[in-house]
PDB file of C-alpha atoms in Angstrom:
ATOM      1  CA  UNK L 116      10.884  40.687  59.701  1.00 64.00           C
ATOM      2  CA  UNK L 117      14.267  42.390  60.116  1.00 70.00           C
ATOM      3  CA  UNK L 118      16.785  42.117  57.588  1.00 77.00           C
ATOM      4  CA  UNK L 119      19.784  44.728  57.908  1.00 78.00           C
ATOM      5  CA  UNK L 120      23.090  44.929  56.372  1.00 81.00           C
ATOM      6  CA  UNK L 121      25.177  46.498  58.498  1.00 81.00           C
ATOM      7  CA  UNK L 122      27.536  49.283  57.374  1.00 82.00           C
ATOM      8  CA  UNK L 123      31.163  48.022  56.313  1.00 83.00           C
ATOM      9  CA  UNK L 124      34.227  50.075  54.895  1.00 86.00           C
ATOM     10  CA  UNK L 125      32.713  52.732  52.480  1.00 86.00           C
ATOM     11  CA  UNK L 126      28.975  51.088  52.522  1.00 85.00           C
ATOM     12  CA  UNK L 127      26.092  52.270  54.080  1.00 86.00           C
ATOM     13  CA  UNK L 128      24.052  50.360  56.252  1.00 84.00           C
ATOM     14  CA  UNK L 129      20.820  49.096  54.193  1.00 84.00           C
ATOM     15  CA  UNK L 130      17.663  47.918  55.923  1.00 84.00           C
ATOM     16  CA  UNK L 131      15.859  46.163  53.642  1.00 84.00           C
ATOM     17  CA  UNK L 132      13.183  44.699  56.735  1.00 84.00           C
ATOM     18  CA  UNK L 133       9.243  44.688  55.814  1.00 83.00           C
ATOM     19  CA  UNK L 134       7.088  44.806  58.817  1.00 80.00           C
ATOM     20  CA  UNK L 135       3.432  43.591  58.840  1.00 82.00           C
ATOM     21  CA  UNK L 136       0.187  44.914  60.446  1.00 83.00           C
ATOM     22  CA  UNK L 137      -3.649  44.838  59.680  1.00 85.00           C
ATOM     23  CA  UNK L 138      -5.322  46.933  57.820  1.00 86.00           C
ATOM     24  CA  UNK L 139      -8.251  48.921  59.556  1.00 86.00           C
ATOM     25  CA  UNK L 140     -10.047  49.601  56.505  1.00 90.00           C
ATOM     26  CA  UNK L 141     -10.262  45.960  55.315  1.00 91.00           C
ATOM     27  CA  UNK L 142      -9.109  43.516  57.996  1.00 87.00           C
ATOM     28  CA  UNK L 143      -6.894  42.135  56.019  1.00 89.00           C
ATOM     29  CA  UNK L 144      -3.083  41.755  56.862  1.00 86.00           C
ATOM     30  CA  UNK L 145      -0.754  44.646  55.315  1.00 87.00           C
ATOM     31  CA  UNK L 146       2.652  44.248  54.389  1.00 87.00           C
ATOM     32  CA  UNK L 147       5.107  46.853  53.676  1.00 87.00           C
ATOM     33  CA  UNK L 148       8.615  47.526  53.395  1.00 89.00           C
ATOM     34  CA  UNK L 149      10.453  49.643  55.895  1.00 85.00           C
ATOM     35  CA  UNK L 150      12.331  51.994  53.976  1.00 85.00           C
ATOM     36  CA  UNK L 151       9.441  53.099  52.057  1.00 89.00           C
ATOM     37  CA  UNK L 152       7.751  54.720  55.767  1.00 85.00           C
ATOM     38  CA  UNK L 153      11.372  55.006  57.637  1.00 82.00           C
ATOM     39  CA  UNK L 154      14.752  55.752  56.942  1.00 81.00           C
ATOM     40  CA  UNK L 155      17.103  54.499  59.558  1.00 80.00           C
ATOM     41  CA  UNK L 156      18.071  50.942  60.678  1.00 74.00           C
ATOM     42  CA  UNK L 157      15.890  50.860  64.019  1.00 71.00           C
ATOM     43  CA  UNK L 158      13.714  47.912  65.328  1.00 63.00           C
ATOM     44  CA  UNK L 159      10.587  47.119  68.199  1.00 62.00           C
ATOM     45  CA  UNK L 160      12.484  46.633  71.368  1.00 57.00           C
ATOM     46  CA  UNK L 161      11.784  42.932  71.351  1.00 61.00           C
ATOM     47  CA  UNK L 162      12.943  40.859  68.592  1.00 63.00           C
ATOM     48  CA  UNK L 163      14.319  37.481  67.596  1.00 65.00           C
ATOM     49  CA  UNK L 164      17.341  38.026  66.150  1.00 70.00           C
ATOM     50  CA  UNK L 165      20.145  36.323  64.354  1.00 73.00           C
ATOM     51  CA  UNK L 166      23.302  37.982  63.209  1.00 73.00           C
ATOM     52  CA  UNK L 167      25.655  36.320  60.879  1.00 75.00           C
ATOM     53  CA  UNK L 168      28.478  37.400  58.578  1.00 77.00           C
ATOM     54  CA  UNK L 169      26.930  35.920  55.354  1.00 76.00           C
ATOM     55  CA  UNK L 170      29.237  33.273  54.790  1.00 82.00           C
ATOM     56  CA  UNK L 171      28.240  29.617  53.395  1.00 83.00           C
ATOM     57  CA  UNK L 172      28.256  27.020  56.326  1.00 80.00           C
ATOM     58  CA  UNK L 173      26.364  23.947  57.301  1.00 78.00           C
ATOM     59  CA  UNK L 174      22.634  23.618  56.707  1.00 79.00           C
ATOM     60  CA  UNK L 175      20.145  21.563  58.550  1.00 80.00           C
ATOM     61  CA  UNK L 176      16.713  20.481  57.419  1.00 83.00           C
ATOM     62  CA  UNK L 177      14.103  19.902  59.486  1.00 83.00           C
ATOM     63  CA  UNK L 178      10.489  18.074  58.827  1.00 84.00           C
ATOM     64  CA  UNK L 179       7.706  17.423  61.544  1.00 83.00           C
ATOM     65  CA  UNK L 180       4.658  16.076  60.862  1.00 83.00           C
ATOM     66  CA  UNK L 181       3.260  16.101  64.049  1.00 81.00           C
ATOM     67  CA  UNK L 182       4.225  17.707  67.667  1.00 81.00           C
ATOM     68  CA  UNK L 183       5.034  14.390  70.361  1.00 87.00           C
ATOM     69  CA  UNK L 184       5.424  16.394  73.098  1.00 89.00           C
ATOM     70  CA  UNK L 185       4.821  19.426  74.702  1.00 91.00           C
ATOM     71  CA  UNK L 186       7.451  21.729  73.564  1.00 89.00           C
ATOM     72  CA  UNK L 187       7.058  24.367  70.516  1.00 84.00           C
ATOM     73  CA  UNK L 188       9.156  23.099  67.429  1.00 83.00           C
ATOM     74  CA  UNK L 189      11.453  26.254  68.510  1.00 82.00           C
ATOM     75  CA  UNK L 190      12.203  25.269  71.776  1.00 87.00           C
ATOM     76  CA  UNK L 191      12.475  21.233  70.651  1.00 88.00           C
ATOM     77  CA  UNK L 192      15.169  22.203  68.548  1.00 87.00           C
ATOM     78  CA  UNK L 193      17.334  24.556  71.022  1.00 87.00           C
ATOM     79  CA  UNK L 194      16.870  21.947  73.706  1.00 91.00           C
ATOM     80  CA  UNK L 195      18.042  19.114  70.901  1.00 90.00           C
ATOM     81  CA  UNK L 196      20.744  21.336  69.581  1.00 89.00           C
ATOM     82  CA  UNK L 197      21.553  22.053  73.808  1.00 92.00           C
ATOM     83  CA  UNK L 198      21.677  18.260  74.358  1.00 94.00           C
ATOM     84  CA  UNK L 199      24.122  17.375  71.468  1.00 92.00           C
ATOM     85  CA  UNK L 200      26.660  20.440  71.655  1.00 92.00           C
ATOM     86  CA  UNK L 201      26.472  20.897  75.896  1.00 93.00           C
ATOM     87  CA  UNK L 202      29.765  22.564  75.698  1.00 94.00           C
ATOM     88  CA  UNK L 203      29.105  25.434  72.208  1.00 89.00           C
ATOM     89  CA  UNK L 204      27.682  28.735  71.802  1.00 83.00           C
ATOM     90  CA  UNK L 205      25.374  28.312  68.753  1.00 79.00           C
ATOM     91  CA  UNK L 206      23.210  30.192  66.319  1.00 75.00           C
ATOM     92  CA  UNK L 207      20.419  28.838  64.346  1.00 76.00           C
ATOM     93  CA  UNK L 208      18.354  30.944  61.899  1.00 76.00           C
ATOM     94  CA  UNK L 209      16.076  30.146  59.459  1.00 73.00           C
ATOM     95  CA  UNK L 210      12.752  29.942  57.970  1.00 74.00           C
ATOM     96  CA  UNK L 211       9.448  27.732  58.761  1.00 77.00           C
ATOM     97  CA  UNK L 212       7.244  26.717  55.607  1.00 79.00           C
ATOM     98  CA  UNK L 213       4.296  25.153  56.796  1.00 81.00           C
ATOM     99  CA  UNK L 214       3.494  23.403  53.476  1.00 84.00           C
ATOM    100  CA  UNK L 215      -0.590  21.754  54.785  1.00 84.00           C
ATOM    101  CA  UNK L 216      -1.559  22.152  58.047  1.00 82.00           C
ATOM    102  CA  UNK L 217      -2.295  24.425  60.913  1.00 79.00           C
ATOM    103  CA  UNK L 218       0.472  26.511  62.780  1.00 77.00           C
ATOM    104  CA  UNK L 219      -0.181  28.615  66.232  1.00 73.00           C
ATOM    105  CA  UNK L 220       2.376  31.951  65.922  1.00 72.00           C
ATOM    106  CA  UNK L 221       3.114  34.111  68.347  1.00 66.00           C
ATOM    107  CA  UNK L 222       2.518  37.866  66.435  1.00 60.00           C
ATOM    108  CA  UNK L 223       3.579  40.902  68.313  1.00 57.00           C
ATOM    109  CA  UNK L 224       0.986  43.671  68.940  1.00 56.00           C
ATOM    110  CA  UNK L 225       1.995  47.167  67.955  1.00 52.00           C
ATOM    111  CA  UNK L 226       3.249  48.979  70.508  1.00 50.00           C
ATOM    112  CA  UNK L 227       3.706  52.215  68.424  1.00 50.00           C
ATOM    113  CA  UNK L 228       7.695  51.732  69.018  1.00 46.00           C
ATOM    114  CA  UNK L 229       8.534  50.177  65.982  1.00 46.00           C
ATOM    115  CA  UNK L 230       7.743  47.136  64.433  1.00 42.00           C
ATOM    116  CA  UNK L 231       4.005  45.758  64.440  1.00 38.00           C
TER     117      UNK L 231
END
């Protein structure tokens, strides 16, 4: 879960990214905060990643019940987004909160080159 602030006239760059793996002695998943093991701004060589300057600007909200097809919510959204705006370069970041139900995620295994 990256979350950097990039360095900008007289401020260092802050990571302030958690990163999550399972803990061998329990089972249970482990969460911990970056800067507490490393102390640079690095990150896994495959990420999801959205860069923005922080600014306020439109918000969308999305609820699903129920999947109607057979694309991921992820790609159903790009592929709306694609379909409304055929001739823009856009962004969209955000969180899921899966409030009841069931939810398939894609974790990444540790690779032992950064993020687990």
């Amino acid at each position: 879960m990256p979350l950097v602030l990039t360095e900008a006239e007289g401020r260092p760059s802050v990571n302030g990214s958690y990163f999550s793996s399972i803990n061998p002695a329990n089972g249970q998943c482990l969460q911990e905060k970056y800067c507490d093991k490393f102390s640079d701004c690095n990150f896994g060589l495959l990420g999801n990643l959205y860069a923005c300057e922080g600014k306020p600007g439109k918000v969308i909200e999305v609820r699903a019940k129920k999947r109607t097809g057979s694309n991921s919510l992820v790609t159903a959204l790009r592929k709306t987004l694609e379909a409304q705006y055929p001739d823009k370069s856009l962004a969209l970041g955000g969180t899921f909160i899966i409030q009841k139900g069931k939810a398939k995620i894609h974790i990444m295994v540790n690779t032992g080159l950064g993020f687990g």
